[in-house]
Short mmCIF file of C-alpha atoms in Angstrom, two decimals:
data_model
loop_
_atom_site.label_atom_id
_atom_site.label_comp_id
_atom_site.label_asym_id
_atom_site.label_seq_id
_atom_site.Cartn_x
_atom_site.Cartn_y
_atom_site.Cartn_z
CA MET A 1 85.10 105.58 83.54
CA SER A 2 84.38 101.87 83.40
CA GLU A 3 82.53 100.14 86.20
CA ALA A 4 85.53 97.86 86.87
CA LEU A 5 87.85 100.87 87.17
CA GLU A 6 85.45 102.52 89.62
CA ARG A 7 85.44 99.32 91.72
CA ALA A 8 89.26 99.17 91.55
CA LYS A 9 89.60 102.77 92.75
CA ALA A 10 87.17 102.14 95.61
CA ALA A 11 89.02 98.93 96.59
CA ALA A 12 92.46 100.59 96.58
CA VAL A 13 92.03 101.87 100.14
CA LYS A 14 91.98 98.25 101.38
CA LEU A 15 93.20 96.15 98.48
CA LYS A 16 93.49 92.37 98.63
CA VAL A 17 96.86 91.21 97.28
CA PHE A 18 98.00 87.94 95.72
CA PRO A 19 101.83 87.96 95.60
CA LEU A 20 103.47 85.67 93.06
CA PRO A 21 106.94 85.67 91.55
CA SER A 22 107.18 85.50 87.76
CA VAL A 23 103.51 86.29 87.13
CA ALA A 24 102.45 89.56 85.56
CA LEU A 25 99.00 91.01 85.09
CA LEU A 26 98.68 94.02 82.80
CA PRO A 27 95.69 96.32 82.31
CA GLY A 28 93.41 94.83 79.68
CA ALA A 29 95.05 91.39 79.86
CA ALA A 30 93.40 88.17 81.03
CA LEU A 31 95.24 85.93 83.51
CA PRO A 32 93.92 82.41 84.16
CA LEU A 33 94.55 81.31 87.75
CA HIS A 34 94.09 78.09 89.70
CA ILE A 35 93.77 79.10 93.35
CA PHE A 36 94.44 76.28 95.78
CA GLU A 37 96.22 77.70 98.86
CA GLN A 38 93.66 78.28 101.62
CA ARG A 39 94.52 81.93 102.32
CA TYR A 40 94.03 82.81 98.66
CA CYS A 41 90.84 80.75 98.45
CA ASP A 42 89.67 82.92 101.37
CA MET A 43 90.71 86.03 99.44
CA VAL A 44 88.81 84.99 96.30
CA ARG A 45 85.74 84.07 98.36
CA ASP A 46 85.81 87.52 100.00
CA ALA A 47 86.36 89.27 96.66
CA LEU A 48 83.44 87.43 95.08
CA ALA A 49 81.23 88.37 98.02
CA ALA A 50 82.21 92.04 97.72
CA ASP A 51 83.61 93.81 94.65
CA ARG A 52 85.32 90.99 92.66
CA ILE A 53 88.61 92.92 92.94
CA PHE A 54 92.13 91.89 93.99
CA ALA A 55 95.63 92.72 92.84
CA MET A 56 98.56 90.68 91.59
CA ALA A 57 101.88 91.76 93.07
CA HIS A 58 105.43 90.74 92.23
CA VAL A 59 107.65 89.40 94.96
CA VAL A 60 111.01 91.19 95.24
CA PRO A 61 113.70 88.95 93.68
CA GLY A 62 115.39 86.83 96.34
CA GLN A 63 112.28 86.78 98.52
CA GLU A 64 110.74 83.69 96.84
CA PRO A 65 111.71 81.33 99.71
CA LEU A 66 109.47 83.46 101.96
CA LEU A 67 106.27 82.92 99.95
CA GLU A 68 104.58 81.00 102.76
CA GLY A 69 105.05 84.04 104.99
CA LYS A 70 105.23 87.69 103.97
CA PRO A 71 107.88 88.28 101.31
CA GLU A 72 108.69 91.85 100.38
CA LEU A 73 106.59 93.10 97.46
CA GLU A 74 107.49 95.30 94.53
CA THR A 75 105.73 98.65 94.90
CA MET A 76 103.94 98.49 91.53
CA LEU A 77 101.08 96.06 91.01
CA CYS A 78 98.03 95.56 88.83
CA ILE A 79 94.49 95.56 90.13
CA GLY A 80 92.26 92.98 88.51
CA SER A 81 88.60 92.12 88.34
CA ILE A 82 87.42 88.53 88.51
CA GLY A 83 85.79 87.59 85.23
CA MET A 84 84.78 83.98 84.75
CA TRP A 85 85.19 81.71 87.74
CA ASP A 86 84.40 78.21 88.90
CA GLN A 87 84.70 76.50 92.26
CA PRO A 88 85.09 72.73 92.04
CA SER A 89 83.80 70.66 94.95
CA ASP A 90 87.27 70.61 96.58
CA GLY A 91 86.99 74.33 97.47
CA ARG A 92 89.65 75.56 95.07
CA TYR A 93 88.95 78.23 92.46
CA ASN A 94 89.60 78.43 88.74
CA LEU A 95 89.20 81.97 87.49
CA VAL A 96 90.22 84.54 84.95
CA LEU A 97 91.47 87.82 86.37
CA ILE A 98 91.14 90.79 84.02
CA GLY A 99 93.68 93.58 84.51
CA VAL A 100 91.97 96.89 85.25
CA ALA A 101 94.61 99.39 86.36
CA ARG A 102 98.18 99.78 87.52
CA ALA A 103 98.63 100.90 91.10
CA LYS A 104 101.39 101.73 93.55
CA ILE A 105 101.48 100.33 97.06
CA ILE A 106 101.40 103.11 99.65
CA ARG A 107 101.61 100.81 102.67
CA GLU A 108 100.69 97.37 103.88
CA LEU A 109 97.73 97.35 106.25
CA PRO A 110 97.26 95.20 109.31
CA SER A 111 94.80 92.45 108.47
CA SER A 112 92.72 90.04 110.48
CA GLU A 113 92.36 88.00 107.29
CA SER A 114 94.67 85.17 106.25
CA TYR A 115 95.78 87.12 103.15
CA ARG A 116 97.62 90.41 102.73
CA VAL A 117 95.96 93.80 102.31
CA VAL A 118 97.52 97.08 101.17
CA GLU A 119 96.55 100.67 100.63
CA ALA A 120 97.34 101.61 97.04
CA GLU A 121 97.16 104.54 94.67
CA VAL A 122 95.59 103.86 91.28
CA LEU A 123 97.75 105.32 88.50
#
């Protein structure tokens, strides 16, 4: 089992989630991201300080107007590992997220963080 997959399985009990409509991450694929919204900058900072893991989740169609809040998420997502990354002086992040494994959301967890966290099952 790869080291990234082991980290993904360990993170699945309290998985950081980045919900976006029309963006897909697949296992083995690389997804370049420019992170600028503060709650997701916080998420990346926390991931870099811990396991370098977070997941990309699809927003249920029709929920896009709720992106600033908590839109409903599709149950399937992809856990990724941060590969290359850069943080310009403005605090944003440019990174490449590498898809590690598909997972299914079991439930959303309460979070004291500014970003969303779920419990997931790695498939």
